Coordinates of C-alpha atoms in Angstrom, one line a residue:
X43 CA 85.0 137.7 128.8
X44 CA 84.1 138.0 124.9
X45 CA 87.9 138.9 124.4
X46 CA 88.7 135.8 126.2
X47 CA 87.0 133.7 124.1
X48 CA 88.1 135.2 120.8
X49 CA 91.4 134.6 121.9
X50 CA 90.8 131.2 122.5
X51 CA 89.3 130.3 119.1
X52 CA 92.1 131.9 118.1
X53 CA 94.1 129.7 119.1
X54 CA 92.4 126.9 118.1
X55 CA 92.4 127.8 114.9
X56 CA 96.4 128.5 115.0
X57 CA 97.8 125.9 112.4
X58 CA 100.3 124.7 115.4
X59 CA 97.7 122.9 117.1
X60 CA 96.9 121.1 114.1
X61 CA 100.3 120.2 113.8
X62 CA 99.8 119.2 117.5
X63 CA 97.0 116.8 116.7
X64 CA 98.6 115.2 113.8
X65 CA 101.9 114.5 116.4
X66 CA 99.5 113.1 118.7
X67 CA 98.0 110.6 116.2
X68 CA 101.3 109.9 114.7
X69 CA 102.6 109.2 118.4
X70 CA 99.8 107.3 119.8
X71 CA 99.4 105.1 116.8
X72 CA 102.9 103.3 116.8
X73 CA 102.2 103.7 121.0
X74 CA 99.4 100.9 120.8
X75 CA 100.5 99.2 117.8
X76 CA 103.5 97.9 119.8
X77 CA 100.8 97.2 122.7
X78 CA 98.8 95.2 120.6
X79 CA 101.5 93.4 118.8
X80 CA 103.2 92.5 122.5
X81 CA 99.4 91.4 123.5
X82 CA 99.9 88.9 120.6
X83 CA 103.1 87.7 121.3
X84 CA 102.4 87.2 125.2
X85 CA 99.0 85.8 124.5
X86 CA 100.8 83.0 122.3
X87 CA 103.1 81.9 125.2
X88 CA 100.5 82.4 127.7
X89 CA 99.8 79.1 130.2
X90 CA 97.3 77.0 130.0
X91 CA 95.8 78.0 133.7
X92 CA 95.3 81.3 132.4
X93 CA 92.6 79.9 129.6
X94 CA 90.5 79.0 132.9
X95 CA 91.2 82.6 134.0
X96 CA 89.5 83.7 131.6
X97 CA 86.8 81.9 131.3
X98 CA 85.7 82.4 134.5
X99 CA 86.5 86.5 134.2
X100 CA 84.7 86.7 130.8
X101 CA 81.5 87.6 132.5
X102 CA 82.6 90.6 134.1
X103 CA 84.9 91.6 130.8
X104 CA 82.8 94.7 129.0
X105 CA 84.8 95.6 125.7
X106 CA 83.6 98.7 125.1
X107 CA 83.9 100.3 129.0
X108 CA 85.8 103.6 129.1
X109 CA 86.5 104.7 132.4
X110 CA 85.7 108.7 133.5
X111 CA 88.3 111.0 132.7
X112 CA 90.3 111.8 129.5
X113 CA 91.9 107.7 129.9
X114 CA 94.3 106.3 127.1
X115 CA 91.0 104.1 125.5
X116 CA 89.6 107.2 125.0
X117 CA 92.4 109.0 123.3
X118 CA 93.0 105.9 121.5
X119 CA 89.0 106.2 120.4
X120 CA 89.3 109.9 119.2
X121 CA 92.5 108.9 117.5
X122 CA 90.8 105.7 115.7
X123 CA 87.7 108.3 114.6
X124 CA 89.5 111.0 113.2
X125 CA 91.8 108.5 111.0
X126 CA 88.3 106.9 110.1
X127 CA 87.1 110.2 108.9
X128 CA 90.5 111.2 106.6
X129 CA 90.3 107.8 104.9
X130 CA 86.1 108.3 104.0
X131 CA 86.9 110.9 101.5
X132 CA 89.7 108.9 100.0
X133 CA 87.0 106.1 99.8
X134 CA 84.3 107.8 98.2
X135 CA 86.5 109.7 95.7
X136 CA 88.3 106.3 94.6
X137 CA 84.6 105.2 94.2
X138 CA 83.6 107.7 91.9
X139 CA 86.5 107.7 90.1
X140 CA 85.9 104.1 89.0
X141 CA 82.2 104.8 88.0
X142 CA 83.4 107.5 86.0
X143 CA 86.6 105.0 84.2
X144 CA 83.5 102.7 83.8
X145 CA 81.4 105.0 81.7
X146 CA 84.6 106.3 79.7
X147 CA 85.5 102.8 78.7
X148 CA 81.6 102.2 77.1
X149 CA 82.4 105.1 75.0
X150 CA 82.7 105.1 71.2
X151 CA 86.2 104.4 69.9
X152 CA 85.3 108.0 67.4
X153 CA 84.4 110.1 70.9
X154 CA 87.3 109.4 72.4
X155 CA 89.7 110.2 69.2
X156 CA 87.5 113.5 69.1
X157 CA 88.1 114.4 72.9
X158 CA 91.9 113.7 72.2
X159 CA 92.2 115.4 69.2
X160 CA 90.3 118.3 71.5
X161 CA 92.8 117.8 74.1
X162 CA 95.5 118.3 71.6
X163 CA 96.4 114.9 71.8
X164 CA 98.5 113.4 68.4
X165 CA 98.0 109.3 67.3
X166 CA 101.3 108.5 69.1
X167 CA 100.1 109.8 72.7
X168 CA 102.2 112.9 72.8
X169 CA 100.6 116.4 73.8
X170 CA 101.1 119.2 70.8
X171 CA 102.1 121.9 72.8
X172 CA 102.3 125.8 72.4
X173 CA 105.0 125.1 70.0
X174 CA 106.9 122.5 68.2
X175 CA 109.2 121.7 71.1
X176 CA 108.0 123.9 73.8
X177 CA 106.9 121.9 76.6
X178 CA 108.3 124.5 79.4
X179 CA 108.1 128.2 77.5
X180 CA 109.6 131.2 79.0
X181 CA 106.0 132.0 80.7
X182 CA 107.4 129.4 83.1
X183 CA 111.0 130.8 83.0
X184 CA 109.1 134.4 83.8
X185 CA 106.7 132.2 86.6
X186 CA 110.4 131.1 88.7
X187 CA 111.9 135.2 88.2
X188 CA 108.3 136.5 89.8
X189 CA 108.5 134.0 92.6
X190 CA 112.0 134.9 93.4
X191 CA 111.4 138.5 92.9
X192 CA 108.4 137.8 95.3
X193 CA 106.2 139.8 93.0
X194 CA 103.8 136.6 93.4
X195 CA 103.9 136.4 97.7
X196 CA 100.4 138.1 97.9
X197 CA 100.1 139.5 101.6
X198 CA 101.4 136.0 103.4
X199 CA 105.3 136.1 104.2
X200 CA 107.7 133.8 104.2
X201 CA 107.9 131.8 107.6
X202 CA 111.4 130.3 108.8
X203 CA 111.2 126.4 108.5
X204 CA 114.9 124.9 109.3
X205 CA 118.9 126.0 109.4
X206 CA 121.4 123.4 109.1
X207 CA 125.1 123.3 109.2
X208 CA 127.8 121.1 108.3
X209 CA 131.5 120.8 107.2
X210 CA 130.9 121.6 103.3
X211 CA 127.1 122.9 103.2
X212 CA 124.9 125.2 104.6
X213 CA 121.2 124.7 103.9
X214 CA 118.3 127.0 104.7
X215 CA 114.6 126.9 104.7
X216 CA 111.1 128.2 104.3
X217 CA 107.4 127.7 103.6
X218 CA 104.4 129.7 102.8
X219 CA 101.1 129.5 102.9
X220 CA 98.9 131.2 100.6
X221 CA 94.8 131.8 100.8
X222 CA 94.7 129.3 98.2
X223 CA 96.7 126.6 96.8
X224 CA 99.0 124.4 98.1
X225 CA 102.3 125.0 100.6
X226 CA 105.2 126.6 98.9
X227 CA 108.8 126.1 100.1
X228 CA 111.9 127.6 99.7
X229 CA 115.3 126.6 100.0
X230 CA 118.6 127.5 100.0
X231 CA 121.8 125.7 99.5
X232 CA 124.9 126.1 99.5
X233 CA 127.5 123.5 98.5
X234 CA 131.8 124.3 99.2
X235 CA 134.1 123.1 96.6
X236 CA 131.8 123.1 94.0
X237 CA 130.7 124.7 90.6
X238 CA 127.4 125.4 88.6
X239 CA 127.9 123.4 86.1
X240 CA 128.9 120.0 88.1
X241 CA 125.5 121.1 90.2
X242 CA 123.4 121.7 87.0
X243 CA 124.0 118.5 86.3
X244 CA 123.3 116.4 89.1
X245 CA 120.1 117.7 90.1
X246 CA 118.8 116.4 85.8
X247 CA 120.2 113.1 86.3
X248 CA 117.6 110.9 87.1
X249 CA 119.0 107.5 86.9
X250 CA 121.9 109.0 89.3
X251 CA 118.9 109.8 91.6
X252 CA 117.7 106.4 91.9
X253 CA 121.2 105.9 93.8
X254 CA 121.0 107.8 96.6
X255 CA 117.2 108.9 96.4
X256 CA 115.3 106.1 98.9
X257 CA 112.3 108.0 97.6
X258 CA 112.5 107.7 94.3
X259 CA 111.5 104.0 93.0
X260 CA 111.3 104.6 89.4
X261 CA 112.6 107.3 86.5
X262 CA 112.8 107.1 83.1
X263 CA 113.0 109.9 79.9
X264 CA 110.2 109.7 78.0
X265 CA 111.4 112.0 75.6
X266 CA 113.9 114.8 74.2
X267 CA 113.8 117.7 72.3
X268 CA 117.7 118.4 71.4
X269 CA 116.9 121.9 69.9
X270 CA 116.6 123.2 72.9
X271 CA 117.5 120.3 75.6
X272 CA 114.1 120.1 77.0
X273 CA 113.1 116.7 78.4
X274 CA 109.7 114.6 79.5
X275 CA 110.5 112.4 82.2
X276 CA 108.2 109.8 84.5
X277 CA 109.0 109.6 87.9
X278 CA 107.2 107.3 90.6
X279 CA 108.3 108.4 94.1
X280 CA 107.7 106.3 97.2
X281 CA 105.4 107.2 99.8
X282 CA 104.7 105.9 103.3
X283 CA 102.5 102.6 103.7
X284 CA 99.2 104.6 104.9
X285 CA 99.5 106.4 101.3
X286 CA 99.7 105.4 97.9
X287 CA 102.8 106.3 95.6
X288 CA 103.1 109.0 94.3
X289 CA 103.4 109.2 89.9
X290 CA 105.2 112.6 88.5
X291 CA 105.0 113.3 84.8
X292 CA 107.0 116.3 83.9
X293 CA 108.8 118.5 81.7
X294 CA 112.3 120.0 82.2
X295 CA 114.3 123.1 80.5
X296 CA 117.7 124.8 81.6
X297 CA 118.2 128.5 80.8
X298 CA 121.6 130.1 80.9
X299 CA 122.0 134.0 81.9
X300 CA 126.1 134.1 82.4
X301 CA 127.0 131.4 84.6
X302 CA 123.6 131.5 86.3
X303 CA 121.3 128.4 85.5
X304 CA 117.5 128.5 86.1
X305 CA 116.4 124.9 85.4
X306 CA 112.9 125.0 85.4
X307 CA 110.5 121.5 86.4
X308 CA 106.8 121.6 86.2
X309 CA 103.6 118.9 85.5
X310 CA 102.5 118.2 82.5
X311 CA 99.6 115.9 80.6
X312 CA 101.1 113.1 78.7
X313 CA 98.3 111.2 76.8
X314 CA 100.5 108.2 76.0
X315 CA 100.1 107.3 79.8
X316 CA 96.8 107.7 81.1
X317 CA 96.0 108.2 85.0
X318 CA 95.6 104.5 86.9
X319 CA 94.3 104.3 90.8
X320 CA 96.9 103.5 91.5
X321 CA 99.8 105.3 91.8
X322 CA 98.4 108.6 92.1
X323 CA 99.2 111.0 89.5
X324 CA 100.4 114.3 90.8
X325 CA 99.3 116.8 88.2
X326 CA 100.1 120.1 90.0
X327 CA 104.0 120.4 90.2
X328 CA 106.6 123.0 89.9
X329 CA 109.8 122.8 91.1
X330 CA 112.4 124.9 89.9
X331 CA 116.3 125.9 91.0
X332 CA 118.4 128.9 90.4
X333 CA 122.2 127.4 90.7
X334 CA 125.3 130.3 90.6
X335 CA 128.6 130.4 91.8
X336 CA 128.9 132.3 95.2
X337 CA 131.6 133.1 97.4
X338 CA 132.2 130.7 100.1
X339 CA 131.3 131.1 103.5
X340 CA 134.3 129.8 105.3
X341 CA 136.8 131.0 102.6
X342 CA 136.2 134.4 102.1
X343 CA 137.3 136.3 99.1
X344 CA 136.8 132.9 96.8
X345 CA 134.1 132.0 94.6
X346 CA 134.8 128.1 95.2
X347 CA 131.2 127.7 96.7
X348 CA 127.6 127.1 94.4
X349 CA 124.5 128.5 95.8
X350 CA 121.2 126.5 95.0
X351 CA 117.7 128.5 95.5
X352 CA 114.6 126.3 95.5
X353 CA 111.3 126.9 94.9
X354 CA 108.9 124.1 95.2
X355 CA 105.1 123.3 95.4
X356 CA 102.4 120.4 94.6
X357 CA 99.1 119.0 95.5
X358 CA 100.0 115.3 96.2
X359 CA 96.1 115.3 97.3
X360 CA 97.5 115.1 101.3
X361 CA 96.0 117.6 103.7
X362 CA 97.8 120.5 104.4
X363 CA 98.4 119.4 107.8
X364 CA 99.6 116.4 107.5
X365 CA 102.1 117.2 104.9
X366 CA 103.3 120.0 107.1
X367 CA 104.0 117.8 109.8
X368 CA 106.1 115.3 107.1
X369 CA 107.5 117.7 105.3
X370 CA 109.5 119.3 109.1
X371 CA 109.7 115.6 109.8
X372 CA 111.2 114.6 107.0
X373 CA 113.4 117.1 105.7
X374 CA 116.7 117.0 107.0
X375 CA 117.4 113.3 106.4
X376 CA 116.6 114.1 103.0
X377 CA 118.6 117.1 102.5
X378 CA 121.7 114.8 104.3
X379 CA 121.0 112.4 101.5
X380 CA 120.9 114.9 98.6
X381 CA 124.4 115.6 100.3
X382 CA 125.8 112.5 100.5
X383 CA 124.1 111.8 96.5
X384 CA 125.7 115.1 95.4
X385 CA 129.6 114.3 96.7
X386 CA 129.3 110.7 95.2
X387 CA 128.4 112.4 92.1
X388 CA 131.2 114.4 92.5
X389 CA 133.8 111.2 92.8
X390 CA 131.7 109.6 90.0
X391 CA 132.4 112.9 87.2
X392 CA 135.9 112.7 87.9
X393 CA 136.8 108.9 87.1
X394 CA 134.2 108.5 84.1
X395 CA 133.0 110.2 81.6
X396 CA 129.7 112.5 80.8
X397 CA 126.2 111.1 81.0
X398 CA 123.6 111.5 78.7
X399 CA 122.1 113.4 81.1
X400 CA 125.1 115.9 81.7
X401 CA 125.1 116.5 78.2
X402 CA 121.4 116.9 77.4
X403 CA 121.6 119.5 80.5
X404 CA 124.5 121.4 78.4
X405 CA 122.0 121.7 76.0
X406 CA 120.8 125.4 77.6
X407 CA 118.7 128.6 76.0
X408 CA 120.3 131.6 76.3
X409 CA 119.1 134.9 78.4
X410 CA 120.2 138.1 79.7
X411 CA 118.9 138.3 83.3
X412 CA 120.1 140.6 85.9
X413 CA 122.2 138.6 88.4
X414 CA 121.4 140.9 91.5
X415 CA 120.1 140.1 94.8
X416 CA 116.3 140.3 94.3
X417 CA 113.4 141.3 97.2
X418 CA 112.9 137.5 97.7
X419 CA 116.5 137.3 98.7
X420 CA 116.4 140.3 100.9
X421 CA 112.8 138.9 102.5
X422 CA 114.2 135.4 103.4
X423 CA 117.8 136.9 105.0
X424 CA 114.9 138.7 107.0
X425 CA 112.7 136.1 107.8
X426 CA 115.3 134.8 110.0
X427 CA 115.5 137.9 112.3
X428 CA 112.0 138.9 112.7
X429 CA 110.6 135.3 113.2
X430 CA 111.3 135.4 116.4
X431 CA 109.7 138.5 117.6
X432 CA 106.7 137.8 115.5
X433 CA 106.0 134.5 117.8
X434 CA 106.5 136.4 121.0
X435 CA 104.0 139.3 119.6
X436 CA 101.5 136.4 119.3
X437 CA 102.2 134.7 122.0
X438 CA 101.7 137.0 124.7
X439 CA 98.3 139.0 124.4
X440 CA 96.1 140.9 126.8
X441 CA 98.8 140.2 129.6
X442 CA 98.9 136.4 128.8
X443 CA 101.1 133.9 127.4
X444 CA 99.5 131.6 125.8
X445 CA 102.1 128.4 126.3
X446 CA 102.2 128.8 129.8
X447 CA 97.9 128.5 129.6
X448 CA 98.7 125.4 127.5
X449 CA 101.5 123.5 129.6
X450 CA 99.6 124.5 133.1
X451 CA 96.3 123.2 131.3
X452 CA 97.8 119.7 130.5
X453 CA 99.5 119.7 134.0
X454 CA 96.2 120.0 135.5
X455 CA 94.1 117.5 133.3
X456 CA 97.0 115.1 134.0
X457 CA 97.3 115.3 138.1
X458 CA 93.1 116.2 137.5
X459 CA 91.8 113.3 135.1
X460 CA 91.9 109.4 135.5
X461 CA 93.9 108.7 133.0
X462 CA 96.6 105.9 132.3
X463 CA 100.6 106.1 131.6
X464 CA 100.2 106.3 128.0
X465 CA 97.7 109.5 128.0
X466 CA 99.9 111.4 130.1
X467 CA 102.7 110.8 128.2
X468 CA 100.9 111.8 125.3
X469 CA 99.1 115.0 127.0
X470 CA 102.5 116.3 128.6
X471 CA 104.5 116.1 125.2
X472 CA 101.3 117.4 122.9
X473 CA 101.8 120.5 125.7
X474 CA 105.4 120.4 124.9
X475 CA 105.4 120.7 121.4
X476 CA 102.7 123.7 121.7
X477 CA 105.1 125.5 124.0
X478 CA 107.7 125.6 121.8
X479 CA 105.3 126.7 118.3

């Protein structure tokens, strides 16, 4: 019996049935917001006999009476409390973040030109960094090389995410959670009748990006360093209506090894714009490519194809569960768009002429780094195999399978419970989703 119940807390605690939870919330809240809105609209062009209906019913009517059972008011209850207790946190941190603006704006005008010129901060707003142009060193250069020689993995592993297909790209995917910090992804990419340098640039234009990015609603270069083609640039990306957008201040730097490119992305403090409410600054970022010239998977024997290894976290202050379920959500309509943006590109290059973009990305620092597959390579063309066989060592455990115990558990409560249409609905495909974790 003890065994039995370790194994169910185990479960529990199983980051699928959070992901389970969040589905349910995200189902059942656009489930009764198209009840209530219908409510509205039939209540509008109601009769007039049915005012004296229910006047005369209005007596009986309790507002707050939840029948026995696991019913749909209930669900809908739980689902209202637990989207009350996300946004209290939000609340009180907003709160204390404008008592604390408060008491820096009734400071001195001399303590806050000494904590800037602590900061490192200059009279014009910029950040003096390690050296006279060296917003992304080759510390960050040596950070992307670590991760993709997974020297940085720790004991997690890399966990199969998505693996798309289409006429001219293949696209791959993974994530990772570590102990601490927030989710990092992986992916791969690999686009046919394409080369390095047309990739190189398109992923540093950023006013090409507002064309086929729905995401992105503002970008702008708020600097350049031409010695060695690094670049500040302000993005503000879009988010959905229950969060606030998103504000990305960041530095970016190509090296060159061969005709290998690592273009390296990553936060940094800009003094010239301070932090508003409003959007919310997103100071932990890195997101970095590899980009070299592969051979092609339906040609073989020709290099005609450009391969595109991502590696990408932040802390946009969402929990991890919710961004998990966005991010699997989510993904594939963006990568079709990044598709679609990256052939247009392709059609644009050849009728006009270079960007300033395209030719600030020319502007690379040369390195000699081995071009060999590394172990993160060889670790993701595993993940794929042993994924599989992983979930079924979980799944089945003491002579039980676990998603059969979930689906027969929500088949019971269902035929068991007084509950309406919409909790069914919600309990069999909740069950569903578990099954197939």
């Amino acid at each position: 019996m003890a065994w039995w119940c370790e194994e169910a807390v185990a479960l529990l605690r199983r980051p699928a049935v959070a992901e389970m939870a969040v589905d349910v919330l995200l189902c059942a809240v656009p489930i009764w917001a198209a009840v209530m809105i219908g409510l509205a609209v039939g209540w509008s062009w109601r009769p007039r006999w049915t005012g004296l209906l229910f006047l005369g019913l209005r007596s009986r009517l309790r507002l707050l009476w939840v029948p026995p059972g696991l019913g749909a008011r209930r669900l809908w209850l739980a689902c209202t409390a637990l989207s009350a207790c996300s946004v209290a946190p939000r609340l009180l941190s907003s709160a204390f973040r404008r008592c604390r603006g408060k008491r820096q704006d009734k400071a001195s005008p001399e303590d806050a030109a000494a904590s800037a010129g602590d900061d490192g901060g200059c009279a014009d707003g910029r950040t003096i960094f390690e050296g006279e142009h060296d917003t992304v060193t080759e510390k960050d250069l040596e950070h992307l090389l670590q991760l993709l020689d997974n020297k940085e993995s720790g004991d997690t592993a890399w966990q199969n995410l998505m693996e798309r297909t289409t006429s001219n790209m293949t696209y791959k995917a993974w994530r990772r959670e570590p102990e601490e910090g927030p989710i990092m992804y992986c992916s791969r990419t690999i686009f046919e009748d394409a080369t390095p340098e047309l990739v190189r640039d398109f992923f540093w234009d950023g006013d090409f990006r507002l064309k086929w990015d729905p995401m992105l609603a503002y970008s702008k270069t708020l600097d350049e360093f031409p010695q060695n083609g690094t670049t500040i640039v302000h993005f503000i990306k879009k988010f959905p209506f229950f969060c606030s957008d998103r504000e990305y201040i960041f530095g970016g730097r190509i090296w060159e090894s061969g005709k290998t490119y690592y273009c390296v992305t990553k936060g940094i403090p800009y003094l010239a714009l301070p932090k508003k409410e409003k959007p919310r600054r997103v100071e932990l970022y890195f997101s970095s490519w590899r980009i070299r010239a592969v051979q092609s998977p339906k040609q073989a024997g020709q290099q005609s194809a450009c391969e595109v290894t991502l590696v990408h976290y932040e802390d946009m202050g969402i929990p991890k569960d919710v961004a998990r379920v966005a991010v699997r959500h989510g993904m594939w309509g963006a990568v079709k768009k990044l598709q679609s943006g990256f052939r247009a590109y392709q059609q644009m290059r050849a009728e006009n002429a270079l960007s300033h973009s395209a030719i600030m990305a020319r502007v690379t620092t040369k390195v000699s780094i081995a071009g060999s597959n590394g172990p993160l390579d060889q670790e993701l063309s595993s993940a794929d195999k042993i994924s599989d066989g992983d979930e079924n060592s979980r799944a089945v455990q003491h002579g039980f399978d676990w998603k059969w115990v979930v689906v027969g558990g929500a088949v019971a409560a269902v035929c068991v419970l007084n509950t309406g249409l919409v909790g069914k609905v919600l309990l069999l495909g909740a069950a569903r989703r578990q099954a197939r974790k």
